[in-house]
Tab-separated table of C-alpha atoms in Angstrom:
chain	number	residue	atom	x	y	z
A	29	UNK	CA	-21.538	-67.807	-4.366
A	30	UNK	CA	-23.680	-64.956	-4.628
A	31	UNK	CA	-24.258	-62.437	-7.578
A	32	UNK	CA	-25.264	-59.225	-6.761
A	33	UNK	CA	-28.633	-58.537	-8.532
A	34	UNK	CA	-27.589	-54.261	-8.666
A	35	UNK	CA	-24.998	-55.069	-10.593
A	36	UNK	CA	-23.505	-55.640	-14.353
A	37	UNK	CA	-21.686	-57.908	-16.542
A	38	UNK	CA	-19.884	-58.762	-18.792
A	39	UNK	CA	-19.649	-62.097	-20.212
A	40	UNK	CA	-15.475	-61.634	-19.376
A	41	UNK	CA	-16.357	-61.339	-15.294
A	42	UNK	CA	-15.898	-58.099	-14.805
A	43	UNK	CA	-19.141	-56.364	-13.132
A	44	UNK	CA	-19.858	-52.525	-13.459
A	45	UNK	CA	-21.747	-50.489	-10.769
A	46	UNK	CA	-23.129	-46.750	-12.699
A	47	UNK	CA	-23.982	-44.009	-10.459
A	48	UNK	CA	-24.935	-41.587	-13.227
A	49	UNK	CA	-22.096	-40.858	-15.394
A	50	UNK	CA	-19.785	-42.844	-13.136
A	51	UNK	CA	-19.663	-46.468	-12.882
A	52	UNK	CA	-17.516	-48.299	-10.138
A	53	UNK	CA	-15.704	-51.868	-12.019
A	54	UNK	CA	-14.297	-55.201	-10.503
A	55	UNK	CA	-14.517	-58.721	-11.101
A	56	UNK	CA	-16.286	-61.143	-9.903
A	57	UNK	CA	-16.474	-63.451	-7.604
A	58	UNK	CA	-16.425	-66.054	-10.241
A	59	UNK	CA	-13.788	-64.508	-11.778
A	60	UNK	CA	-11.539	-64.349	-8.256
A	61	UNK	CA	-12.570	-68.278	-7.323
A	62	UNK	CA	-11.149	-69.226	-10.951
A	63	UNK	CA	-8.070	-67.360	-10.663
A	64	UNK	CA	-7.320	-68.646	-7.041
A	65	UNK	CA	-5.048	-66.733	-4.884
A	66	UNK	CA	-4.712	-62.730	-6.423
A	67	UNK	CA	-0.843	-61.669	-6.238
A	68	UNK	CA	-0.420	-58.714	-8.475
A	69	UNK	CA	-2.880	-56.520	-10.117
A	70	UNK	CA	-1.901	-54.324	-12.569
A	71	UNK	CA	-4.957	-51.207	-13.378
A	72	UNK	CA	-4.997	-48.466	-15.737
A	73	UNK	CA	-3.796	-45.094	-14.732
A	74	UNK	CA	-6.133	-41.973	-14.138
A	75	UNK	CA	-7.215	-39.836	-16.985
A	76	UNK	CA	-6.988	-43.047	-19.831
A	77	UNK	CA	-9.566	-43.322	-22.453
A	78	UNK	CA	-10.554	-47.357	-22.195
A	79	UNK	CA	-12.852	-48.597	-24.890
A	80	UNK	CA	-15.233	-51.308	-23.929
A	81	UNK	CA	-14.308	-54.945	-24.218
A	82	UNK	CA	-10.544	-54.309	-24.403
A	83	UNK	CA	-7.977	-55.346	-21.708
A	84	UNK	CA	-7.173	-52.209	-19.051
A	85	UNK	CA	-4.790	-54.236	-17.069
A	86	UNK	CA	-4.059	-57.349	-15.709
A	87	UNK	CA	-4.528	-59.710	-13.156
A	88	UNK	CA	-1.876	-62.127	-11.558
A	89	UNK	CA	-3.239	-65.179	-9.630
A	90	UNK	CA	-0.772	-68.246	-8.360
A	91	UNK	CA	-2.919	-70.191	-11.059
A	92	UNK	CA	-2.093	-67.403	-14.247
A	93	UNK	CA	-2.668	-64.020	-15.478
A	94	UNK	CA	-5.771	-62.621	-16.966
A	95	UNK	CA	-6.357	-59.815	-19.032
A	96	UNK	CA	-8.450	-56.873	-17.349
A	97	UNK	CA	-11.383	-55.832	-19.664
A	98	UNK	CA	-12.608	-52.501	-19.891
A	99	UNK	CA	-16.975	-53.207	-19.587
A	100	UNK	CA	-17.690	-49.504	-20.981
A	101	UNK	CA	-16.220	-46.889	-22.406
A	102	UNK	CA	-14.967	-43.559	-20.696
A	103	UNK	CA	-11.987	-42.425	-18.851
A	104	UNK	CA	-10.895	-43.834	-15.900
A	105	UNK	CA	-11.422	-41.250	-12.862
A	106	UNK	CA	-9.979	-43.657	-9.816
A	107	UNK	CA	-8.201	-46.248	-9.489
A	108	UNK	CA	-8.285	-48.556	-5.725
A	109	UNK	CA	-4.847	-48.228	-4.533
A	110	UNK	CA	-5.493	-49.981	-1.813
A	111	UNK	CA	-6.332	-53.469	-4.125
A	112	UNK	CA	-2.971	-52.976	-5.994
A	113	UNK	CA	-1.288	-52.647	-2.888
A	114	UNK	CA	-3.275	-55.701	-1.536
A	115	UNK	CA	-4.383	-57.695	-4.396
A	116	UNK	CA	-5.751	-60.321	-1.958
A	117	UNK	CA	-8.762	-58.025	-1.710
A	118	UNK	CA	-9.766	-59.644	-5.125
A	119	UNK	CA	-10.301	-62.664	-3.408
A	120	UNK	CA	-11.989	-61.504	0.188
A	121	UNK	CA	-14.147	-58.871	-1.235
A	122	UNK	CA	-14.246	-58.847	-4.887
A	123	UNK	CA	-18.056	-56.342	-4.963
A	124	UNK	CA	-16.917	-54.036	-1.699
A	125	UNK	CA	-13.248	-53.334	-0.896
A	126	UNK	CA	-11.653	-55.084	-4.304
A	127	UNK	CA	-13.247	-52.755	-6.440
A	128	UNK	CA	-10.599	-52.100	-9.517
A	129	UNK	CA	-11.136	-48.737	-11.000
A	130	UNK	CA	-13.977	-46.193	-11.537
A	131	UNK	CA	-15.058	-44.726	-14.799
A	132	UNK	CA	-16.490	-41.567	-16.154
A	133	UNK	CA	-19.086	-43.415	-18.486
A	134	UNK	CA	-18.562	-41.904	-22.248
A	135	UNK	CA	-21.960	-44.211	-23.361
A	136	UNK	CA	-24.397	-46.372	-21.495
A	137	UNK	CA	-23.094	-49.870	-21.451
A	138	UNK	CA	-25.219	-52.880	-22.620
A	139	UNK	CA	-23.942	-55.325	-20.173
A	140	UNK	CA	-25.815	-58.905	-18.980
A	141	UNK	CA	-28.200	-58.383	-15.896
A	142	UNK	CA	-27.601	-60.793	-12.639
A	143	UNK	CA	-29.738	-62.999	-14.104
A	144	UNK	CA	-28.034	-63.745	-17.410
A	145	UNK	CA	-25.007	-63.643	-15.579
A	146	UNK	CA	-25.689	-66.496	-13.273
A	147	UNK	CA	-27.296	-68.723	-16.363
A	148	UNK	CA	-23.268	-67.941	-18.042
A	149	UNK	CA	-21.725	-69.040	-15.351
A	150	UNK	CA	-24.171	-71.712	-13.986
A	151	UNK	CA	-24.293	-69.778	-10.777
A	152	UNK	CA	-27.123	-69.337	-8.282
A	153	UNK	CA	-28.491	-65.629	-9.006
């Protein structure tokens, strides 16, 4: 399993692409593998304040359900509609069309790099 090296993490799987002010979130491919097959997803709604490191939502595997975690703070700008209406995207394409949400960054985030995200999860970088 590949991690991207653009991207960030957090130590709870979620990875954060910024683009300025914006940042793009999901999970990872860790994160999807663990949970096995992705049936619900549940994100937060346009326009809500999130505050880094606490749950935004959830996600429902076949295995459990996990707690979404916010990586930054800011307001959430997007949301993928097309994940919560085909949470299975999780699974297929957890950096490109399972994206989760999109935020309008209120402070730089000090997330892990790919590096010290592959030496958490003992994962090739």
């Amino acid at each position: 399993m590949s991690i991207p090296q653009q991207l960030k993490y957090t130590r709870e799987h979620e990875w954060l692409a910024a683009d300025g002010d914006t940042a793009t979130v999901g999970i990872t491919a860790f994160a999807a593998d663990a949970l096995g097959d992705v049936v619900y997803v549940e994100l937060p709604r346009p326009g809500q304040l999130v505050a880094a490191g606490e749950p935004c939502g959830e996600v429902e595997s076949t295995k459990s359900v996990s707690e979404l975690y916010a990586p930054a703070d800011g307001e959430v700008v997007a949301v993928n509609e097309a994940v919560a209406a085909d949470p299975g995207l999780l699974n297929t394409d957890p950096y490109g069309q399972g994206w989760l949400f999109r935020l309008r960054l209120a402070t730089a985030p000090d997330l892990l790099d790919a590096a010290a995200y592959a030496a958490l999860t003992g994962e090739a970088a």
